[in-house]
């Protein structure tokens, strides 16, 4: 296997793990890690659009980290949303671009929330849009990554809304 494949596998695993975080800070750090790994994967494959999307998503997750302690940082974070339509225009590819941009906007909106249950609710919609995107571009690895992330996110979300820790007996 080449280096790009290793980064892709590590990114898929990170995407399956970050949704299990029970604190917003750790969930965002997991997103940053997953985006960094997937950015490296796409960059090494010379897949510029995928690399740019992961770079922006990772940057947005990083910018969302200080929002809990520094609410005034919100305006800077909101400006990062403007990168999404620019990316869509720059990398236009039809419906996959629309789905990707919608997913990225919802991702950004989800990470704006301090309540992890609300955050996860929006992230479910985001992953469903990424799933639709990956169906259109016929990316089997992307679909697998989305299915893993969606499974663990739904598990974690249901655990959060039930008030029970489903990891304990």
Tab-separated table of N, CA, C and O in Angstrom, residues 7-88:
chain	number	residue	atom	x	y	z
A	7	UNK	N	-3.054	7.042	4.822
A	7	UNK	CA	-3.742	8.236	5.322
A	7	UNK	C	-5.254	8.085	5.166
A	7	UNK	O	-6.019	8.494	6.033
A	8	UNK	N	-5.702	7.501	4.062
A	8	UNK	CA	-7.126	7.287	3.839
A	8	UNK	C	-7.737	6.354	4.868
A	8	UNK	O	-8.818	6.619	5.401
A	9	UNK	N	-7.048	5.261	5.159
A	9	UNK	CA	-7.539	4.308	6.166
A	9	UNK	C	-7.571	4.961	7.538
A	9	UNK	O	-8.561	4.832	8.279
A	10	UNK	N	-6.510	5.693	7.887
A	10	UNK	CA	-6.473	6.389	9.178
A	10	UNK	C	-7.585	7.435	9.258
A	10	UNK	O	-8.227	7.602	10.303
A	11	UNK	N	-7.847	8.126	8.141
A	11	UNK	CA	-8.927	9.108	8.096
A	11	UNK	C	-10.291	8.465	8.278
A	11	UNK	O	-11.156	9.000	8.974
A	12	UNK	N	-10.496	7.301	7.664
A	12	UNK	CA	-11.757	6.576	7.821
A	12	UNK	C	-11.961	6.159	9.269
A	12	UNK	O	-13.063	6.284	9.811
A	13	UNK	N	-10.892	5.681	9.897
A	13	UNK	CA	-10.996	5.297	11.308
A	13	UNK	C	-11.292	6.506	12.193
A	13	UNK	O	-12.131	6.437	13.098
A	14	UNK	N	-10.617	7.621	11.919
A	14	UNK	CA	-10.866	8.842	12.690
A	14	UNK	C	-12.312	9.307	12.503
A	14	UNK	O	-12.958	9.745	13.465
A	15	UNK	N	-12.830	9.170	11.261
A	15	UNK	CA	-14.225	9.542	11.001
A	15	UNK	C	-15.212	8.633	11.726
A	15	UNK	O	-16.330	9.046	12.011
A	16	UNK	N	-14.805	7.411	12.005
A	16	UNK	CA	-15.671	6.494	12.736
A	16	UNK	C	-15.600	6.732	14.239
A	16	UNK	O	-16.529	6.384	14.966
A	17	UNK	N	-14.530	7.353	14.708
A	17	UNK	CA	-14.332	7.534	16.150
A	17	UNK	C	-14.794	8.895	16.668
A	17	UNK	O	-15.406	8.974	17.733
A	18	UNK	N	-14.538	9.996	15.915
A	18	UNK	CA	-14.869	11.313	16.474
A	18	UNK	C	-16.330	11.479	16.842
A	18	UNK	O	-16.635	12.180	17.814
A	19	UNK	N	-17.297	10.838	16.148
A	19	UNK	CA	-18.693	11.032	16.558
A	19	UNK	C	-19.023	10.483	17.948
A	19	UNK	O	-20.037	10.843	18.540
A	20	UNK	N	-18.159	9.638	18.475
A	20	UNK	CA	-18.415	9.049	19.791
A	20	UNK	C	-18.066	9.990	20.943
A	20	UNK	O	-18.399	9.703	22.091
A	21	UNK	N	-17.422	11.098	20.648
A	21	UNK	CA	-17.042	12.048	21.702
A	21	UNK	C	-18.293	12.575	22.408
A	21	UNK	O	-19.310	12.847	21.770
A	22	UNK	N	-18.195	12.707	23.712
A	22	UNK	CA	-19.331	13.196	24.499
A	22	UNK	C	-19.167	14.657	24.911
A	22	UNK	O	-20.060	15.224	25.518
A	23	UNK	N	-18.027	15.232	24.566
A	23	UNK	CA	-17.794	16.656	24.822
A	23	UNK	C	-17.486	17.346	23.500
A	23	UNK	O	-16.760	16.803	22.660
A	24	UNK	N	-18.017	18.545	23.362
A	24	UNK	CA	-17.871	19.309	22.122
A	24	UNK	C	-16.409	19.495	21.736
A	24	UNK	O	-16.033	19.326	20.579
A	25	UNK	N	-15.578	19.829	22.708
A	25	UNK	CA	-14.158	20.089	22.460
A	25	UNK	C	-13.482	18.868	21.825
A	25	UNK	O	-12.755	18.993	20.830
A	26	UNK	N	-13.746	17.695	22.373
A	26	UNK	CA	-13.126	16.475	21.847
A	26	UNK	C	-13.706	16.091	20.479
A	26	UNK	O	-12.990	15.580	19.619
A	27	UNK	N	-14.995	16.344	20.289
A	27	UNK	CA	-15.608	16.062	19.005
A	27	UNK	C	-14.951	16.918	17.923
A	27	UNK	O	-14.600	16.419	16.853
A	28	UNK	N	-14.735	18.204	18.222
A	28	UNK	CA	-14.085	19.096	17.262
A	28	UNK	C	-12.632	18.697	17.012
A	28	UNK	O	-12.170	18.720	15.870
A	29	UNK	N	-11.923	18.326	18.058
A	29	UNK	CA	-10.535	17.878	17.872
A	29	UNK	C	-10.485	16.626	16.994
A	29	UNK	O	-9.591	16.480	16.153
A	30	UNK	N	-11.456	15.733	17.174
A	30	UNK	CA	-11.541	14.546	16.328
A	30	UNK	C	-11.802	14.905	14.874
A	30	UNK	O	-11.237	14.301	13.959
A	31	UNK	N	-12.653	15.907	14.656
A	31	UNK	CA	-12.908	16.372	13.296
A	31	UNK	C	-11.640	16.954	12.673
A	31	UNK	O	-11.344	16.693	11.499
A	32	UNK	N	-10.910	17.740	13.458
A	32	UNK	CA	-9.661	18.336	12.957
A	32	UNK	C	-8.692	17.228	12.549
A	32	UNK	O	-8.083	17.284	11.471
A	33	UNK	N	-8.549	16.219	13.400
A	33	UNK	CA	-7.658	15.098	13.094
A	33	UNK	C	-8.106	14.371	11.823
A	33	UNK	O	-7.303	14.112	10.919
A	34	UNK	N	-9.409	14.049	11.746
A	34	UNK	CA	-9.924	13.334	10.576
A	34	UNK	C	-9.731	14.162	9.305
A	34	UNK	O	-9.322	13.623	8.267
A	35	UNK	N	-10.000	15.453	9.388
A	35	UNK	CA	-9.816	16.325	8.210
A	35	UNK	C	-8.345	16.390	7.801
A	35	UNK	O	-8.034	16.375	6.604
A	36	UNK	N	-7.456	16.449	8.772
A	36	UNK	CA	-6.030	16.479	8.461
A	36	UNK	C	-5.570	15.207	7.769
A	36	UNK	O	-4.809	15.256	6.783
A	37	UNK	N	-6.050	14.080	8.247
A	37	UNK	CA	-5.692	12.801	7.635
A	37	UNK	C	-6.264	12.685	6.220
A	37	UNK	O	-5.572	12.263	5.289
A	38	UNK	N	-7.526	13.089	6.065
A	38	UNK	CA	-8.143	13.001	4.747
A	38	UNK	C	-7.568	14.040	3.782
A	38	UNK	O	-7.444	13.768	2.589
A	39	UNK	N	-7.184	15.207	4.302
A	39	UNK	CA	-6.498	16.185	3.459
A	39	UNK	C	-5.210	15.568	2.899
A	39	UNK	O	-4.942	15.666	1.699
A	40	UNK	N	-4.440	14.925	3.779
A	40	UNK	CA	-3.190	14.293	3.343
A	40	UNK	C	-3.460	13.217	2.299
A	40	UNK	O	-2.734	13.109	1.301
A	41	UNK	N	-4.495	12.422	2.528
A	41	UNK	CA	-4.884	11.367	1.588
A	41	UNK	C	-5.187	11.959	0.210
A	41	UNK	O	-4.622	11.523	-0.804
A	42	UNK	N	-6.077	12.959	0.174
A	42	UNK	CA	-6.457	13.568	-1.105
A	42	UNK	C	-5.292	14.296	-1.755
A	42	UNK	O	-5.125	14.245	-2.969
A	43	UNK	N	-4.493	14.971	-0.962
A	43	UNK	CA	-3.343	15.712	-1.490
A	43	UNK	C	-2.361	14.753	-2.170
A	43	UNK	O	-1.888	15.018	-3.268
A	44	UNK	N	-2.079	13.630	-1.504
A	44	UNK	CA	-1.148	12.653	-2.069
A	44	UNK	C	-1.698	11.993	-3.339
A	44	UNK	O	-0.935	11.541	-4.187
A	45	UNK	N	-3.017	11.953	-3.459
A	45	UNK	CA	-3.647	11.404	-4.670
A	45	UNK	C	-3.793	12.468	-5.756
A	45	UNK	O	-4.298	12.178	-6.838
A	46	UNK	N	-3.389	13.685	-5.447
A	46	UNK	CA	-3.542	14.836	-6.343
A	46	UNK	C	-5.010	15.124	-6.635
A	46	UNK	O	-5.372	15.587	-7.721
A	47	UNK	N	-5.866	14.829	-5.647
A	47	UNK	CA	-7.299	15.118	-5.736
A	47	UNK	C	-7.518	16.484	-5.087
A	47	UNK	O	-7.810	16.589	-3.894
A	48	UNK	N	-7.345	17.526	-5.881
A	48	UNK	CA	-7.324	18.897	-5.361
A	48	UNK	C	-8.640	19.310	-4.709
A	48	UNK	O	-8.635	19.960	-3.666
A	49	UNK	N	-9.768	18.949	-5.292
A	49	UNK	CA	-11.057	19.341	-4.730
A	49	UNK	C	-11.253	18.711	-3.344
A	49	UNK	O	-11.614	19.400	-2.388
A	50	UNK	N	-11.012	17.417	-3.241
A	50	UNK	CA	-11.141	16.741	-1.946
A	50	UNK	C	-10.204	17.332	-0.914
A	50	UNK	O	-10.581	17.529	0.244
A	51	UNK	N	-8.971	17.636	-1.321
A	51	UNK	CA	-8.000	18.231	-0.402
A	51	UNK	C	-8.470	19.604	0.070
A	51	UNK	O	-8.377	19.925	1.263
A	52	UNK	N	-8.994	20.419	-0.861
A	52	UNK	CA	-9.485	21.756	-0.481
A	52	UNK	C	-10.670	21.667	0.480
A	52	UNK	O	-10.749	22.423	1.455
A	53	UNK	N	-11.598	20.756	0.215
A	53	UNK	CA	-12.756	20.583	1.093
A	53	UNK	C	-12.300	20.183	2.500
A	53	UNK	O	-12.761	20.739	3.497
A	54	UNK	N	-11.367	19.244	2.573
A	54	UNK	CA	-10.876	18.806	3.885
A	54	UNK	C	-10.099	19.911	4.594
A	54	UNK	O	-10.177	20.058	5.813
A	55	UNK	N	-9.364	20.703	3.846
A	55	UNK	CA	-8.631	21.825	4.430
A	55	UNK	C	-9.598	22.847	5.030
A	55	UNK	O	-9.410	23.282	6.178
A	56	UNK	N	-10.645	23.180	4.294
A	56	UNK	CA	-11.623	24.149	4.796
A	56	UNK	C	-12.403	23.573	5.974
A	56	UNK	O	-12.607	24.248	6.990
A	57	UNK	N	-12.822	22.316	5.885
A	57	UNK	CA	-13.552	21.692	6.995
A	57	UNK	C	-12.689	21.627	8.251
A	57	UNK	O	-13.157	21.914	9.359
A	58	UNK	N	-11.421	21.275	8.094
A	58	UNK	CA	-10.512	21.232	9.238
A	58	UNK	C	-10.280	22.608	9.831
A	58	UNK	O	-10.238	22.778	11.055
A	59	UNK	N	-10.170	23.603	8.958
A	59	UNK	CA	-9.992	24.979	9.437
A	59	UNK	C	-11.240	25.443	10.186
A	59	UNK	O	-11.140	26.069	11.247
A	60	UNK	N	-12.427	25.121	9.668
A	60	UNK	CA	-13.659	25.517	10.340
A	60	UNK	C	-13.812	24.828	11.693
A	60	UNK	O	-14.245	25.453	12.660
A	61	UNK	N	-13.448	23.570	11.779
A	61	UNK	CA	-13.505	22.873	13.071
A	61	UNK	C	-12.515	23.498	14.049
A	61	UNK	O	-12.810	23.654	15.234
A	62	UNK	N	-11.342	23.870	13.556
A	62	UNK	CA	-10.340	24.524	14.410
A	62	UNK	C	-10.856	25.875	14.895
A	62	UNK	O	-10.709	26.222	16.074
A	63	UNK	N	-11.478	26.636	13.995
A	63	UNK	CA	-12.026	27.939	14.382
A	63	UNK	C	-13.195	27.813	15.354
A	63	UNK	O	-13.478	28.746	16.108
A	64	UNK	N	-13.884	26.673	15.351
A	64	UNK	CA	-15.013	26.463	16.263
A	64	UNK	C	-14.554	26.142	17.686
A	64	UNK	O	-15.322	26.317	18.636
A	65	UNK	N	-13.316	25.691	17.846
A	65	UNK	CA	-12.831	25.300	19.182
A	65	UNK	C	-12.941	26.409	20.230
A	65	UNK	O	-13.432	26.162	21.330
A	66	UNK	N	-12.509	27.637	19.961
A	66	UNK	CA	-12.541	28.658	21.012
A	66	UNK	C	-13.913	29.280	21.261
A	66	UNK	O	-14.039	30.128	22.142
A	67	UNK	N	-14.951	28.881	20.537
A	67	UNK	CA	-16.256	29.522	20.673
A	67	UNK	C	-16.861	29.374	22.068
A	67	UNK	O	-17.597	30.245	22.516
A	68	UNK	N	-16.563	28.288	22.763
A	68	UNK	CA	-17.114	28.084	24.106
A	68	UNK	C	-16.587	29.128	25.095
A	68	UNK	O	-17.342	29.661	25.893
A	69	UNK	N	-15.309	29.400	25.030
A	69	UNK	CA	-14.687	30.315	25.994
A	69	UNK	C	-14.633	31.753	25.503
A	69	UNK	O	-14.502	32.672	26.290
A	70	UNK	N	-14.702	31.948	24.197
A	70	UNK	CA	-14.590	33.287	23.615
A	70	UNK	C	-15.720	33.515	22.617
A	70	UNK	O	-15.504	33.431	21.398
A	71	UNK	N	-16.943	33.826	23.106
A	71	UNK	CA	-18.092	34.001	22.210
A	71	UNK	C	-17.899	35.098	21.158
A	71	UNK	O	-18.502	35.054	20.099
A	72	UNK	N	-17.035	36.063	21.428
A	72	UNK	CA	-16.788	37.127	20.443
A	72	UNK	C	-16.072	36.598	19.208
A	72	UNK	O	-16.044	37.247	18.172
A	73	UNK	N	-15.497	35.442	19.324
A	73	UNK	CA	-14.808	34.805	18.198
A	73	UNK	C	-15.811	34.346	17.137
A	73	UNK	O	-15.442	34.003	16.029
A	74	UNK	N	-17.098	34.377	17.494
A	74	UNK	CA	-18.155	33.895	16.610
A	74	UNK	C	-18.148	34.606	15.248
A	74	UNK	O	-18.363	33.974	14.220
A	75	UNK	N	-17.887	35.905	15.235
A	75	UNK	CA	-17.904	36.634	13.963
A	75	UNK	C	-16.803	36.137	13.028
A	75	UNK	O	-17.019	35.996	11.822
A	76	UNK	N	-15.638	35.839	13.568
A	76	UNK	CA	-14.550	35.295	12.750
A	76	UNK	C	-14.957	33.930	12.195
A	76	UNK	O	-14.757	33.627	11.025
A	77	UNK	N	-15.554	33.123	13.061
A	77	UNK	CA	-16.013	31.802	12.638
A	77	UNK	C	-17.042	31.923	11.515
A	77	UNK	O	-16.979	31.200	10.511
A	78	UNK	N	-18.000	32.834	11.677
A	78	UNK	CA	-19.052	32.998	10.672
A	78	UNK	C	-18.493	33.441	9.324
A	78	UNK	O	-19.023	33.055	8.277
A	79	UNK	N	-17.424	34.231	9.331
A	79	UNK	CA	-16.802	34.618	8.065
A	79	UNK	C	-16.253	33.409	7.307
A	79	UNK	O	-16.195	33.414	6.084
A	80	UNK	N	-15.868	32.361	8.051
A	80	UNK	CA	-15.329	31.168	7.381
A	80	UNK	C	-16.386	30.465	6.538
A	80	UNK	O	-16.051	29.721	5.615
A	81	UNK	N	-17.662	30.710	6.840
A	81	UNK	CA	-18.740	30.109	6.048
A	81	UNK	C	-18.674	30.603	4.604
A	81	UNK	O	-19.041	29.886	3.675
A	82	UNK	N	-18.177	31.813	4.410
A	82	UNK	CA	-18.089	32.386	3.065
A	82	UNK	C	-17.156	31.583	2.155
A	82	UNK	O	-17.253	31.680	0.929
A	83	UNK	N	-16.270	30.798	2.750
A	83	UNK	CA	-15.368	29.982	1.935
A	83	UNK	C	-16.117	28.880	1.178
A	83	UNK	O	-15.679	28.451	0.117
A	84	UNK	N	-17.254	28.454	1.724
A	84	UNK	CA	-17.995	27.351	1.121
A	84	UNK	C	-18.528	27.689	-0.272
A	84	UNK	O	-18.278	26.935	-1.219
A	85	UNK	N	-19.269	28.793	-0.452
A	85	UNK	CA	-19.708	29.081	-1.822
A	85	UNK	C	-18.547	29.369	-2.774
A	85	UNK	O	-18.622	29.042	-3.969
A	86	UNK	N	-17.464	29.946	-2.258
A	86	UNK	CA	-16.290	30.174	-3.104
A	86	UNK	C	-15.695	28.853	-3.573
A	86	UNK	O	-15.329	28.704	-4.737
A	87	UNK	N	-15.614	27.899	-2.654
A	87	UNK	CA	-15.096	26.575	-3.010
A	87	UNK	C	-16.007	25.898	-4.029
A	87	UNK	O	-15.531	25.293	-4.990
A	88	UNK	N	-17.310	26.020	-3.822
A	88	UNK	CA	-18.277	25.420	-4.749
A	88	UNK	C	-18.084	25.993	-6.148
A	88	UNK	O	-18.046	25.260	-7.135
